Every structure is written in C-alpha cells, then in structure tokens.
Amino acid sequence: MNLRRIRIGIDVGGTFTKAVAIDAKTGQIIGKSIVPTTHKAQKGVSEGIVVVLSRMIDESKIQLSEIELIAHSTTQAINALLEADVAKVGIIAMGVTPEKGDIIKRTSLQNTTFNSENDLKTEHVFLDTSHIISESEVNQAITDLRGRGAGVIVATEAFGVDDPSNEMFVMKNAIRHDVPATASHEISGIYGLEIRTLTAAINASVLPKTFEVANFVEEAIRDAGVTAPLMIMKGDGGVTSMDTFRTKPILTILSGPAASVAGALLYLKVTNGIFIEVGGTSTNICIIKNGKPEIRYVTIKDHPTCIRSMDVRILGVAGGSMVKLKDNRVWKVGPRSAHIAGMRYACFADPDVLKKGKIVMVQPKQSDKEPYAAIDCDGEQFAITNTCAANALGMIEKIDYSYANQTSAKIAMELLGRQIGVSGPETAMSIIQTASFEITKMVSKILKEFKMDKTKTQIIGGGGGASVLVPFVSKQLGIKYQKAEHADIISSIGVASSMIQEEIEHTMTNPTPEQISEMHKKIHAMMIDRGAVPESIVINSEYIAEKSLFRVSATGNVELDSTDNAKNIYTLEEALHRASEIMEVDRNLTELNFETDHYFVFVGHVSEKKLFSKKNRHHVLVLDRFGRQKLSVKNAKVFQGGKISILEELDDFLESRNNDIAPQIYLLNNLKLVDFSSLTSTAHILNAVQQELDASEKAAIIVETG
C-alpha cells in the first residue's frame, strides 16, 4: 500500500488552536481538529498544539510515517512585544573613534520618534575598532551590560553588512556567556545603521521568550512521536525552520494573518481583493493585488523596522468582541473578547438558564478602562458578543461555524434592549453597525490608498467569525462578497500549504554579475539549510535603482511536489485569464510567449491612439505557476530560442539602440528570474547573460523597449 504524503498545518490563534491535515498530492483535506488555545497552561500554547495534533491523528487515522511536514503559525513574538514581556537589550556598537558621537547617537535608540513609549529598554557600550578588538574588551562589555540588567546582546557596526567579522566576534563571545544575541547584519543587509540596530534590538528583546516556546513546541511534537520536519510560518507567507524562530523571531511577526491570506489565495485564486479574517479576538485585513498580497516594511508599535511582511491591518473587533454601553446606547464593541475574559458567549448558553439572567457591567481584566455588558445567571456570567447579535438577526446560516442557539441569541438581545430602552432586534443591529464601522472605515481607507476600483475588487471573508461581520461590511460598501471555502480553518490550510520562503536584501550600487551570482548562491544555501530540496528551489531577483537595493527571494519545498493536480497550481487557461486581468488587455490580445516548469511569460498587445497616429506596445508579464506576478514590463521584447541565437539577437539589439544608457534586462530560465537592470555596459550585460545561458537548458531574455 502506498503511503500518503500528509502536510499538517496548525494555527495558534488568540481564541482557538486549529489543525488541518492535507494530502500533499491531491490537496484534499483529510482531517481537522479545533481546541481552545492554552495561553495559561504550564507550557503555554504548546500544550494546545499537542492536544489538537494528537486528536486529529487519532480521528483521521493518520500514520506518523505518512506525515512529511508539520508547520504552525504563532503569535508569540508579537504578543511578547505587545505585552512588554521582553528582555532588556544590551547594545554593543562598534566604529572608529572620530565617528563615536554619531554612532552612539544612531545606536543608543534614545530617539523618541522610534521609541516614544520607551517600551524597548536598552543599555549601550561603544567599542573602538580603529584597532583589532580583543576578546577581553568584548567580554568586559558583555559583563558591564549584564551588570546593568541586560538579558540579551545586540552587536552592531557601521557597514557591518559589508564586513560582519566584528559583529560575529561579539556574537561568538555572547554565546560563550550563555547570553542570547543578535547581530544587525543577520537581520538585514541594507545600509542604515539606526534602523538595522533598532530591528536587531526588537528581535533580541523577545529571544528568551521565543527560545523557550520553540523548545516547548519542538519537545512536545517529538514526544508525540512525530519525526517529520517542524516548520514555522513567517509574516511574508512562507515557512522556515524552528532554528530561524529561535534566532530571528521577528520574522514571524504577523504569521497568523499571513497564514489566512495564504489559505485564501490557495483556494480562491483572487486577482484583486481585500481579505478580511474575523477571528474571536481580532480582525485582520489584507490587500491582494495582482494575485499576491501586498508586502511592506513592518512597523511594530511605533518602531519602524527593515523586516518585510504582509501588509496586514489589525483591528480589535471580532466575533467574540464584548459590548460597552454609554448614555443608554451601544457605545463601543471590543477590544475585549469573551475568550480572553474567560466567559462563554450568551448565544451558546441554555435558553432556560439565560431567561433568568440580568444585565451586569463587568471589567474582566485590570487593564479594562470601561466596563462591558454581560448577563449574570446565578453566578455564571455570559458575554454579549457580535456573534450573539448576528445570530439574533438571522444573519448566520445553519451550516456556518458561527451558527448558535437562535433563541438564546434573541433572549440576550432582549435583555440588553430592556436595559437601554429599545427592542431586541434594534439592539442587535446597533451592535453589528457599531462593530462593522471600524472595518468599513479601514476598507474605505485601503481602497483609496491602493487606488482599487470597487467594481473590480471583491471582499473575501475568512475566519470562524467571517459571517458575523463581513457580509454586512461588503453590503454597506457595495462591493461583491465571497466567503472563503473552509473559512473557519483557512489559516491552518494556509500554514499546511505554504512553501519554504526566504528573502535577502543588500544595499549595492550597480551590482556586478559576480555580486548577483554570489547573492543567488547565498540564498540557495539558506534554502537548503532551512530544509528545501535543491531541485525545488526557485530564485527571483530584482534591483531597485532608486534605493540602490538588490533583493533576492526564493521558494522551495521539503519534497518535490507532484504539480498535476495540486490545488494551488494554475492551469494555462487560469494563468491567461489572470494575465489579461492584470495587464487590462483583452483576453484575445493576450498570448503565451514562453514557459518553463515554473513560469509563464505572457505578452499583451496594446494599440494606443496618439493624436495623428497609432502606437503599438507589447506588455510582458511573468507569472509563476501559482499565478503570482513576478515581473511586469509595460513595453518589452522577448528573445528566445537557441543559446547562441539569443546572445546574437541581444547583441544586435543593444548595438542598434544608439543609446549609452542600457535598457532594463531580465533573464528567465527554469529556476530563476534574474534582474540585470543594475548593469550599465553592453559588455557586462552580454557577459552576465552568457554565464546564465551556459548553466540553462532553456531561457528567455526580456528587454524593456521604452
């Protein structure tokens, strides 16, 4: 009997921990399980992970040997930062004495713009590198910082991204002292000493917490008898190894929302949309443009960073949000949720018990500044939530995850209505309107910010509480609504289906072919280190001239996938449809020009009317097999064919241009999309292209023609 290849995804949310098992060959869901998140357990959320995993394995009769990967998302890093459960950071800054004042100013992190609440506690030492720093100097600095209460170390040096030897020397000595440490060059390769140091300090501050959590989770999974690789979700939608979580927990910030978006894209193949995931405690809103989520540099509290993650807007209103009253009306909904308050939803209570209840005002947590309405029934208190209101109004279908006891929901609304002098249905509608207003406001802002056309955009609902608020929001805004398939476990599906993904950024002015090749080798080695099979690794690079920034990204898998029937692989027809949608070119004028095992290259033929003439341009668009846009050039030419003929045609074209400024040039082969736009001379371009062609069985050159 052939063993199945099973991937397991576990999403650790604020309210529930949800697991799903997926057949890697067919994409079918073969098991799922949900348990409350174990925030207060002795070993924290890891206890819930083991319970949900064991239960699903037993119920779905999964053999441990069939599991090829377990991946999970986590809120540990972001929660530690939000709740200030962080270590004091000792910063060892290095540089030459003449620049000492400037270096101290830029690395001490006392700038109130970056640290206005002073919630990132730091101590600082400067080491002069005009001579070779000694072990005793470094050890003295570490001892000094520990004496001032620092629990972690950050090593940072001006231009440390070009020569990280001093930062690595400090790291090595910190490890000898058993002190967790972060070097700024490890976090990012971009110039900007201040932001690199700040990002490294945020990362270091949560190391003790995340190290403990990683050990708990790994130990628990291994004790359950599972030997498959254990991965963790990152904020950019990819997964990485647990060792990365131990050393760079900052990469997992927003991994929960990223998991949901990954799941939605897998099942819905949305080109332009706004994904709204409504959980029990919070709502996450993410922008999908041209088939992929928007990515940006993350700001954590008021701290800007050089970490790129999905652009997720988080609101403290969700399915389990409780109600505040003021002046005999529904005043606010959230941010306190029933789960965090330790209360059951009124709509899941026994109607006979609820009938005898009375409205009371409660402050479940010391930090709650205003009280929330609840129903007291002989000592047990029930929360009045958005889910209760939506059920009372008949907005939830019977098959929905949020469907509750309709009678109980109506009783809860009548009780609250009597308190404020209005009917039960009016009270319920007031709760939904108040809660939805925050989401509607955010969606309107996103539409404006990203210049999204309402008629070409759809709202996708995900999460267990999707039906509670999202259909109402889309109706208010007049935007088409679609509920994600498997909405309640969409985040777990996203985790299970995600690929290993890494990205490196480096400040470079006009990188040479050798530097480009070096960066490709570096990310390839990183991917293998994270657990990717070499044959599965696909690399993309781009040069952002205005920032002198070279960015390389890669995706890969722990096994070579069978792509024939995987759910997230695009057929040619689906890819053509998406290409014409993105380019805004008629489907009949869009054609497939070139393809490899991993990429499609489409050309959209556009005829533009000028005053007295017509101008034809050829829009070139590259999509990967998952329908994600990798390159878009408004007017370009594609060279393909034999290696010698490609090179000759390119040489002839470059010579015929009579222009000293080289055009934007990209090379595409089976496993790489390389941006050569940093190369300025024809000789450099031809040399770089030839090197890549020599290593390729099949390739195409895309040249911007203006």
XYZ file of C-alpha atoms in Angstrom:
706
model
C 0.000 0.000 0.000
C 1.308 3.434 -0.964
C 1.691 5.766 1.967
C 0.008 9.146 1.639
C 2.089 12.337 1.803
C 0.425 14.403 4.510
C 1.156 18.007 5.462
C -0.211 19.293 8.757
C -0.923 22.954 9.444
C -1.600 24.289 12.941
C -2.747 27.862 13.511
C -2.364 29.122 17.079
C -4.906 31.942 17.363
C -5.882 34.210 20.239
C -9.032 32.130 20.840
C -8.597 28.707 19.220
C -5.806 26.414 18.042
C -6.850 24.750 14.788
C -5.184 21.881 12.952
C -5.749 20.547 9.460
C -4.222 17.614 7.560
C -3.867 17.894 3.786
C -2.930 15.259 1.216
C 0.096 16.869 -0.483
C -0.604 15.084 -3.784
C -4.291 15.934 -4.190
C -4.723 18.998 -1.976
C -7.681 17.303 -0.245
C -8.400 17.923 3.439
C -8.292 14.583 5.234
C -8.690 15.735 8.826
C -9.231 18.728 11.101
C -9.494 19.495 14.814
C -10.066 22.588 16.967
C -9.281 23.198 20.665
C -9.143 26.384 22.814
C -5.674 27.997 22.817
C -3.826 27.110 26.032
C -2.390 30.533 26.937
C -2.397 29.831 30.690
C -1.096 26.248 30.637
C 2.260 25.485 32.255
C 3.936 25.065 28.875
C 1.796 27.686 27.171
C 0.391 27.212 23.690
C 2.484 24.060 23.069
C 0.029 22.053 25.200
C -2.854 23.008 22.903
C -0.732 22.166 19.845
C -0.121 18.625 21.114
C -3.784 18.068 22.064
C -5.093 19.257 18.690
C -2.449 17.271 16.787
C -2.983 14.011 18.728
C -6.758 14.285 18.432
C -6.612 14.817 14.659
C -4.108 11.997 14.093
C -6.353 9.582 16.045
C -9.655 10.698 14.491
C -8.314 10.733 10.913
C -6.310 7.510 11.325
C -3.081 9.136 10.137
C 0.095 7.080 10.415
C 3.037 9.062 11.799
C 5.214 7.842 8.916
C 2.803 9.494 6.425
C 3.481 12.993 7.784
C 6.030 14.831 5.597
C 5.806 18.210 7.339
C 4.210 19.977 10.299
C 4.011 23.765 10.125
C 2.450 26.183 12.577
C 1.777 29.877 12.870
C 2.396 31.709 16.103
C 1.515 34.934 17.875
C 4.268 34.511 20.480
C 6.670 37.174 19.158
C 4.026 39.862 18.600
C 2.278 39.063 21.916
C 5.563 39.331 23.818
C 6.116 42.788 22.273
C 2.553 43.998 22.816
C 2.507 42.778 26.423
C 6.073 44.066 27.073
C 7.188 40.533 28.029
C 10.658 41.398 26.751
C 14.283 41.369 27.912
C 16.422 44.459 28.399
C 18.770 44.810 25.405
C 22.495 45.463 25.760
C 23.812 47.116 22.585
C 27.486 46.787 21.674
C 28.063 49.411 18.977
C 31.323 49.491 17.062
C 33.135 52.016 14.920
C 36.168 54.277 14.793
C 36.652 56.981 17.464
C 36.250 60.057 15.190
C 32.698 58.867 14.435
C 31.964 57.800 18.030
C 29.420 60.561 18.779
C 27.408 59.885 15.619
C 27.491 56.095 16.114
C 26.331 56.355 19.744
C 23.529 58.718 18.712
C 22.360 56.300 15.992
C 22.633 53.080 18.002
C 21.587 54.015 21.555
C 17.923 54.072 20.381
C 17.024 57.034 22.562
C 15.358 58.768 19.585
C 11.764 59.344 20.720
C 10.494 59.053 17.141
C 11.476 55.374 17.210
C 10.842 54.623 20.877
C 8.269 57.146 22.095
C 6.788 54.906 24.799
C 10.265 53.867 25.925
C 8.998 50.279 25.932
C 12.228 48.973 24.409
C 14.662 49.066 27.345
C 18.310 49.344 26.303
C 21.818 49.775 27.680
C 24.749 50.809 25.496
C 28.526 50.304 25.127
C 30.859 51.608 22.387
C 33.932 49.690 21.187
C 36.620 51.396 19.107
C 37.506 49.341 16.009
C 40.407 51.523 14.825
C 42.433 48.657 16.356
C 41.581 44.939 16.351
C 39.148 44.477 19.239
C 40.245 41.865 21.753
C 38.291 39.109 23.441
C 38.832 40.740 26.829
C 37.321 44.045 25.579
C 34.237 42.239 24.271
C 33.878 40.140 27.436
C 34.207 43.286 29.575
C 31.473 44.971 27.528
C 29.151 41.947 27.900
C 29.803 41.762 31.664
C 29.185 45.504 32.011
C 25.864 45.317 30.115
C 24.708 42.282 32.104
C 25.558 44.166 35.303
C 23.167 46.898 34.112
C 20.349 44.379 33.682
C 20.695 43.448 30.009
C 19.431 39.929 29.311
C 20.312 39.879 25.594
C 23.031 41.394 23.391
C 22.933 43.197 20.034
C 26.164 43.562 18.033
C 26.056 46.409 15.525
C 28.651 48.213 13.417
C 28.550 50.834 10.684
C 28.948 48.992 7.357
C 28.733 45.691 9.231
C 26.744 44.335 6.273
C 29.893 44.578 4.123
C 32.273 43.140 6.732
C 30.406 41.365 9.555
C 33.538 39.931 11.236
C 33.377 42.200 14.328
C 29.650 41.583 14.836
C 30.255 37.831 14.552
C 33.132 38.052 17.044
C 30.825 39.713 19.610
C 28.090 37.118 18.939
C 30.533 34.240 19.491
C 31.583 35.660 22.875
C 27.975 36.348 23.935
C 27.096 32.699 23.239
C 30.038 31.635 25.446
C 28.467 33.677 28.233
C 25.097 31.951 27.579
C 23.560 35.269 26.585
C 21.153 35.267 23.610
C 22.439 37.638 20.918
C 21.547 39.167 17.553
C 23.924 40.746 15.038
C 22.474 43.541 12.914
C 23.885 42.097 9.640
C 21.936 38.866 10.277
C 18.649 40.738 10.299
C 19.167 42.784 7.149
C 21.808 43.545 4.534
C 20.660 47.112 3.934
C 22.564 50.225 4.939
C 21.020 52.368 7.648
C 22.733 51.782 10.980
C 19.880 53.161 13.088
C 17.012 51.109 11.616
C 19.171 47.973 11.411
C 20.139 48.336 15.097
C 16.518 49.021 16.089
C 15.270 45.942 14.206
C 18.017 43.795 15.777
C 17.112 45.144 19.248
C 13.397 44.331 18.803
C 14.388 40.834 17.659
C 16.792 40.330 20.588
C 14.244 41.558 23.151
C 11.934 38.573 22.516
C 14.671 35.900 22.163
C 14.351 34.452 25.713
C 10.569 34.083 25.343
C 10.586 32.613 21.840
C 13.528 30.311 22.611
C 11.520 28.829 25.486
C 8.383 28.484 23.326
C 10.334 26.881 20.443
C 11.813 24.294 22.817
C 8.398 23.543 24.366
C 6.751 23.074 20.956
C 9.567 21.006 19.455
C 9.805 18.805 22.546
C 6.026 18.279 22.595
C 5.886 17.320 18.884
C 8.797 14.895 19.231
C 7.256 13.371 22.401
C 4.118 12.725 20.344
C 6.296 10.506 18.109
C 6.370 12.778 15.056
C 9.764 12.932 13.331
C 8.753 14.995 10.247
C 10.328 18.469 9.832
C 8.700 21.100 12.064
C 8.348 24.496 10.394
C 7.009 27.879 11.449
C 5.068 30.455 9.434
C 6.629 33.841 8.695
C 4.914 37.152 8.140
C 5.666 37.108 4.402
C 3.585 33.973 3.814
C 6.412 31.401 3.672
C 7.553 28.858 6.247
C 11.001 28.430 7.764
C 12.807 26.182 10.256
C 12.411 26.293 14.039
C 16.066 27.334 14.308
C 15.142 30.526 12.437
C 12.377 31.134 15.007
C 14.928 30.720 17.800
C 17.312 33.298 16.315
C 15.056 35.608 14.240
C 11.614 35.542 15.873
C 10.868 38.983 14.391
C 10.319 37.246 11.022
C 7.246 35.508 12.470
C 5.503 38.777 13.366
C 2.053 38.664 11.681
C 2.437 34.965 10.836
C -1.197 34.307 11.874
C -2.734 36.759 9.360
C -0.192 35.655 6.726
C -1.405 32.064 7.129
C -5.020 33.056 6.462
C -4.141 35.008 3.324
C -2.030 32.101 2.041
C -5.043 29.818 2.545
C -7.424 32.208 0.791
C -5.126 32.566 -2.224
C -4.759 28.797 -2.428
C -8.487 28.135 -2.733
C -9.920 31.264 -4.323
C -7.318 32.365 -6.895
C -8.276 36.019 -6.302
C -6.586 38.645 -8.512
C -7.708 41.833 -6.735
C -9.405 41.746 -3.381
C -9.480 42.649 0.284
C -9.260 39.650 2.580
C -10.973 40.097 5.949
C -10.373 37.409 8.544
C -12.652 37.648 11.559
C -11.487 35.550 14.480
C -12.730 35.518 18.067
C -10.459 38.307 19.337
C -9.270 40.375 16.356
C -9.933 41.061 12.679
C -7.085 41.026 10.160
C -7.421 42.879 6.860
C -5.004 42.202 3.999
C -4.721 43.584 0.461
C -4.426 41.216 -2.505
C -3.276 42.958 -5.677
C -2.408 41.288 -8.972
C -2.805 37.875 -7.389
C -0.473 38.355 -4.449
C -0.582 40.003 -1.022
C 0.912 43.457 -0.635
C 4.261 43.341 1.205
C 5.732 46.253 3.167
C 8.286 47.056 5.861
C 6.616 46.417 9.190
C 6.122 48.960 11.963
C 5.769 47.268 15.363
C 4.009 49.602 17.788
C 5.821 52.840 16.885
C 9.054 51.100 15.854
C 9.873 51.094 12.117
C 11.868 48.017 11.048
C 13.665 46.640 7.993
C 11.601 43.420 8.065
C 9.230 42.895 5.141
C 5.907 41.240 5.833
C 2.380 41.131 4.513
C 0.575 44.449 4.775
C -1.971 43.483 7.430
C -4.215 45.922 9.279
C -5.320 44.554 12.660
C -8.493 45.720 14.430
C -9.601 44.867 17.968
C -13.108 43.870 16.918
C -14.219 40.325 16.040
C -16.807 37.586 16.544
C -16.224 37.375 20.287
C -15.952 41.129 20.986
C -17.946 42.333 24.002
C -20.246 45.366 24.181
C -19.791 48.692 26.014
C -22.765 50.919 26.869
C -22.953 54.681 27.337
C -25.932 57.057 27.701
C -28.382 54.166 27.186
C -26.958 53.113 23.833
C -24.434 50.693 22.381
C -21.278 52.785 22.534
C -18.373 50.557 21.507
C -17.732 46.911 20.643
C -14.334 45.439 21.676
C -11.439 45.228 22.118
C -12.053 42.774 24.983
C -13.170 39.367 23.715
C -15.186 36.745 25.569
C -12.368 34.193 25.325
C -9.747 36.468 26.898
C -12.363 37.447 29.516
C -12.867 33.738 30.299
C -16.624 33.892 29.542
C -18.919 31.841 27.310
C -20.954 33.540 24.539
C -24.573 34.109 25.609
C -25.810 32.647 22.299
C -24.302 29.254 23.201
C -25.966 29.185 26.650
C -29.102 27.184 27.533
C -32.150 29.431 26.827
C -33.860 28.349 30.082
C -30.794 29.415 32.084
C -30.444 32.694 30.160
C -34.102 33.706 30.699
C -33.424 34.126 34.425
C -30.380 36.307 33.850
C -29.875 40.015 34.388
C -27.542 42.549 32.802
C -24.414 43.382 34.796
C -21.386 45.535 33.955
C -18.006 43.797 34.251
C -14.306 44.606 33.839
C -12.763 41.180 33.134
C -9.176 42.445 33.094
C -7.435 45.049 35.259
C -6.433 46.889 32.094
C -10.081 47.386 31.016
C -10.753 51.100 31.485
C -14.524 50.894 30.868
C -16.912 48.081 31.823
C -18.592 45.675 29.376
C -22.176 44.376 29.432
C -22.676 40.737 30.431
C -25.542 38.511 31.588
C -25.345 37.120 35.124
C -27.188 33.811 35.629
C -26.895 32.597 39.205
C -23.166 33.277 39.409
C -22.134 32.332 35.837
C -21.614 35.296 33.576
C -22.133 35.172 29.808
C -20.653 37.623 27.306
C -22.859 39.507 24.840
C -20.936 39.432 21.549
C -21.133 40.259 17.854
C -21.849 36.570 17.227
C -24.878 36.795 19.539
C -26.183 39.855 17.639
C -25.712 38.280 14.187
C -27.498 35.087 15.280
C -30.392 37.070 16.786
C -30.847 38.850 13.436
C -30.841 35.557 11.490
C -27.677 36.568 9.590
C -25.902 33.230 10.099
C -26.672 30.118 8.047
C -27.219 26.799 9.838
C -24.122 25.220 8.299
C -21.891 28.130 9.378
C -19.192 27.805 12.042
C -20.718 30.780 13.938
C -24.287 29.419 13.968
C -25.554 29.329 17.569
C -28.793 28.856 19.507
C -31.118 31.427 17.909
C -33.435 31.513 20.925
C -30.547 32.207 23.313
C -29.220 34.929 20.994
C -32.638 36.649 20.922
C -33.007 36.413 24.716
C -29.582 38.069 25.139
C -30.591 40.943 22.823
C -33.979 41.401 24.561
C -32.275 41.570 27.985
C -29.760 44.165 26.754
C -32.511 46.044 24.862
C -34.589 46.377 28.033
C -31.540 47.841 29.785
C -31.169 50.629 27.186
C -34.857 51.033 26.298
C -35.027 49.616 22.759
C -36.188 46.347 21.165
C -34.014 43.250 20.885
C -33.617 43.444 17.065
C -32.713 47.169 17.300
C -30.080 46.341 19.922
C -28.621 43.568 17.751
C -28.463 45.820 14.683
C -26.854 48.580 16.728
C -24.113 46.141 17.866
C -23.413 44.945 14.293
C -23.364 48.511 12.923
C -21.034 49.757 15.667
C -18.632 46.822 15.267
C -18.679 46.963 11.448
C -17.987 50.691 11.334
C -14.285 50.185 12.236
C -13.882 47.581 9.471
C -15.800 49.680 6.900
C -13.618 52.679 7.703
C -10.404 50.641 7.240
C -11.575 49.058 3.970
C -12.503 52.506 2.589
C -9.028 53.766 3.518
C -7.384 50.781 1.753
C -9.449 51.302 -1.423
C -8.267 54.903 -1.559
C -4.634 54.154 -0.615
C -4.173 51.442 -3.272
C -6.413 53.115 -5.887
C -8.547 49.969 -6.072
C -11.617 50.044 -8.303
C -14.700 48.935 -6.318
C -16.187 47.266 -9.393
C -13.081 45.120 -9.953
C -12.434 44.332 -6.285
C -14.049 41.730 -4.095
C -14.156 41.273 -0.341
C -13.270 37.786 0.853
C -14.346 36.647 4.291
C -12.300 34.199 6.326
C -12.006 33.036 9.922
C -14.620 31.480 12.191
C -16.416 34.819 12.560
C -16.469 35.753 8.839
C -20.286 35.581 8.505
C -20.782 37.713 11.614
C -19.442 40.984 10.187
C -18.008 40.728 6.660
C -21.215 40.356 4.564
C -22.622 43.423 6.359
C -19.452 45.416 5.573
C -19.486 44.473 1.872
C -23.186 45.399 1.623
C -22.526 48.791 3.230
C -19.716 49.478 0.736
C -21.440 47.986 -2.305
C -18.579 45.550 -3.009
C -19.002 41.946 -4.143
C -18.595 39.457 -1.273
C -17.284 35.905 -1.305
C -16.774 33.682 1.683
C -13.578 31.638 1.568
C -14.013 27.897 1.259
C -13.278 26.276 4.639
C -13.327 29.794 6.179
C -13.105 28.539 9.773
C -9.813 26.655 9.172
C -8.459 28.814 6.329
C -5.381 29.844 8.338
C -4.426 26.226 9.099
C -4.813 25.344 5.407
C -2.505 28.269 4.569
C 0.131 27.034 7.029
C -0.014 23.447 5.751
C 0.265 24.509 2.112
C 2.957 27.175 2.407
C 6.372 26.739 0.866
C 9.756 27.453 2.432
C 10.485 31.062 1.547
C 13.470 33.324 2.156
C 14.463 36.833 1.121
C 17.779 38.739 1.294
C 18.195 42.471 0.773
C 21.556 44.147 0.277
C 22.495 47.748 -0.374
C 24.521 47.762 -3.622
C 25.240 50.428 -6.194
C 25.013 48.773 -9.614
C 25.753 45.183 -8.558
C 28.130 43.289 -10.856
C 27.351 39.853 -12.387
C 29.655 38.328 -9.735
C 27.746 40.004 -6.867
C 24.406 38.921 -8.339
C 25.662 35.334 -8.672
C 27.028 35.423 -5.103
C 23.631 36.517 -3.720
C 21.917 33.699 -5.639
C 24.346 31.145 -4.194
C 23.843 32.564 -0.690
C 20.040 32.266 -0.789
C 20.253 28.794 -2.369
C 22.440 27.644 0.565
C 19.996 29.255 3.042
C 17.066 27.380 1.473
C 18.852 24.039 1.740
C 19.729 24.861 5.355
C 16.024 25.526 6.050
C 15.120 22.088 4.690
C 14.263 22.676 0.999
C 15.025 20.007 -1.602
C 17.600 21.581 -4.016
C 15.567 20.657 -7.137
C 12.521 22.527 -5.767
C 14.263 25.886 -5.238
C 13.161 28.785 -7.472
C 15.008 32.130 -7.224
C 13.892 35.645 -8.201
C 15.976 38.805 -8.029
C 15.237 42.477 -8.562
C 17.268 45.676 -8.416
C 15.577 48.782 -7.016
C 17.724 51.541 -8.512
C 16.282 54.479 -6.544
C 17.235 52.750 -3.266
C 20.429 51.060 -4.576
C 18.847 47.890 -3.201
C 19.325 44.374 -4.550
C 16.642 41.932 -3.381
C 16.736 38.160 -3.883
C 13.865 35.866 -2.908
C 13.494 32.102 -3.145
C 10.818 29.463 -2.630
C 11.179 25.725 -2.232
C 9.692 22.631 -0.627
C 10.648 19.775 1.680
C 9.636 17.344 -1.074
C 9.394 17.610 -4.862
C 5.708 18.241 -5.486
C 3.504 16.469 -7.951
C 2.015 19.531 -9.622
C -0.508 17.796 -11.870
C -3.467 18.086 -9.535
C -2.268 20.287 -6.661
C -4.956 22.805 -5.770
C -2.801 25.920 -5.960
C -1.149 25.250 -9.350
C -2.553 27.363 -12.184
C -3.630 25.824 -15.482
C -2.637 27.690 -18.647
C -6.231 28.863 -19.064
C -6.366 30.232 -15.485
C -2.992 31.932 -15.929
C -4.098 33.519 -19.235
C -7.242 34.863 -17.570
C -5.229 36.347 -14.709
C -2.638 37.848 -17.099
C -5.297 39.642 -19.168
C -6.904 40.871 -15.916
C -3.621 42.252 -14.517
C -2.494 43.837 -17.799
C -6.039 45.079 -18.517
C -5.671 43.711 -22.035
C -8.429 41.818 -23.849
C -8.098 38.031 -23.473
C -7.892 37.662 -27.294
C -4.899 40.038 -27.394
C -3.025 38.170 -24.647
C -0.781 35.290 -25.682
C 1.615 32.846 -24.055
C 5.086 33.684 -25.364
C 7.354 31.382 -23.334
C 7.063 28.908 -20.466
C 9.214 26.774 -18.204
C 8.318 24.299 -15.461
C 7.970 27.229 -13.043
C 6.990 30.296 -15.098
C 4.584 31.601 -17.752
C 5.572 34.600 -19.926
C 2.590 36.412 -21.465
C 2.532 39.272 -23.950
C -0.434 41.644 -24.142
C -0.630 43.511 -27.441
C -1.832 47.070 -26.878
C -2.657 49.618 -29.574
C -2.690 53.208 -28.257
C -4.119 56.075 -30.240
C -1.992 59.182 -30.393
C -3.088 62.493 -31.924
C -2.362 61.587 -35.554
C -1.118 58.044 -35.235
C -1.328 54.698 -33.525
C 1.382 53.248 -31.307
C 1.694 49.555 -30.616
C 3.269 48.353 -27.412
C 3.802 44.866 -26.028
C 3.183 44.442 -22.298
C 5.225 41.499 -20.948
C 4.040 39.803 -17.780
C 5.704 36.909 -15.941
C 3.585 34.755 -13.620
C 4.811 31.791 -11.620
C 2.889 28.509 -11.586
C 0.949 29.715 -8.551
C -0.403 32.699 -10.511
C 1.776 35.239 -8.690
C 3.092 38.188 -10.668
C 6.884 38.109 -10.782
C 7.564 40.787 -13.410
C 5.573 43.337 -15.379
C 7.164 45.465 -18.128
C 4.802 47.858 -19.945
C 6.664 47.653 -23.260
C 9.233 44.951 -23.941
C 10.705 42.471 -26.353
C 11.288 38.775 -25.616
C 14.307 36.939 -27.075
C 14.155 33.148 -27.008
C 15.455 30.153 -28.908
C 18.938 28.604 -29.052
C 21.596 29.940 -26.683
C 23.815 31.308 -29.466
C 20.950 32.941 -31.383
C 19.598 34.607 -28.182
C 23.012 36.133 -27.481
C 23.478 37.301 -31.082
C 19.974 38.840 -31.244
C 20.524 40.607 -27.923
C 23.923 41.938 -29.065
C 22.404 43.223 -32.354
C 19.528 44.851 -30.480
C 21.790 46.628 -27.969
C 24.054 47.915 -30.766
C 21.120 49.187 -32.824
C 19.769 51.336 -29.991
C 22.302 54.196 -30.324
C 21.881 54.885 -26.621
C 24.587 54.917 -23.956
C 22.102 54.040 -21.204
C 21.485 50.294 -21.068
C 17.841 49.154 -21.047
C 16.204 47.114 -18.242
C 17.117 43.479 -18.948
C 15.812 40.323 -17.259
C 16.793 36.686 -17.792
C 14.356 33.865 -17.162
C 15.271 30.194 -17.049
C 13.618 27.202 -15.418
C 14.591 28.081 -11.853
C 15.496 31.784 -11.903
C 14.253 35.220 -12.824
C 17.316 37.482 -12.751
C 17.162 41.284 -12.870
C 20.205 42.667 -14.740
C 18.997 46.288 -14.698
C 21.967 47.256 -12.483
C 24.392 46.508 -15.328
C 25.175 49.605 -17.344
C 27.570 48.479 -20.086
C 26.749 46.235 -23.057
C 29.835 44.090 -22.384
C 28.749 43.481 -18.762
C 25.208 42.591 -19.862
C 26.333 40.129 -22.541
C 28.859 38.542 -20.169
C 26.265 38.087 -17.397
C 23.647 36.730 -19.805
C 26.144 34.280 -21.331
C 27.099 32.936 -17.886
C 23.445 32.248 -17.073
C 22.740 30.769 -20.521
C 25.672 28.375 -20.128
C 24.010 26.994 -16.991
C 20.499 26.817 -18.516
C 18.763 24.269 -20.700
C 16.106 26.775 -21.725
C 15.933 30.544 -21.265
C 14.397 33.791 -22.452
C 15.616 37.391 -22.267
C 13.120 40.180 -21.599
C 14.292 43.663 -22.652
C 12.413 46.874 -21.903
C 11.911 48.871 -25.110
C 10.631 52.110 -23.569
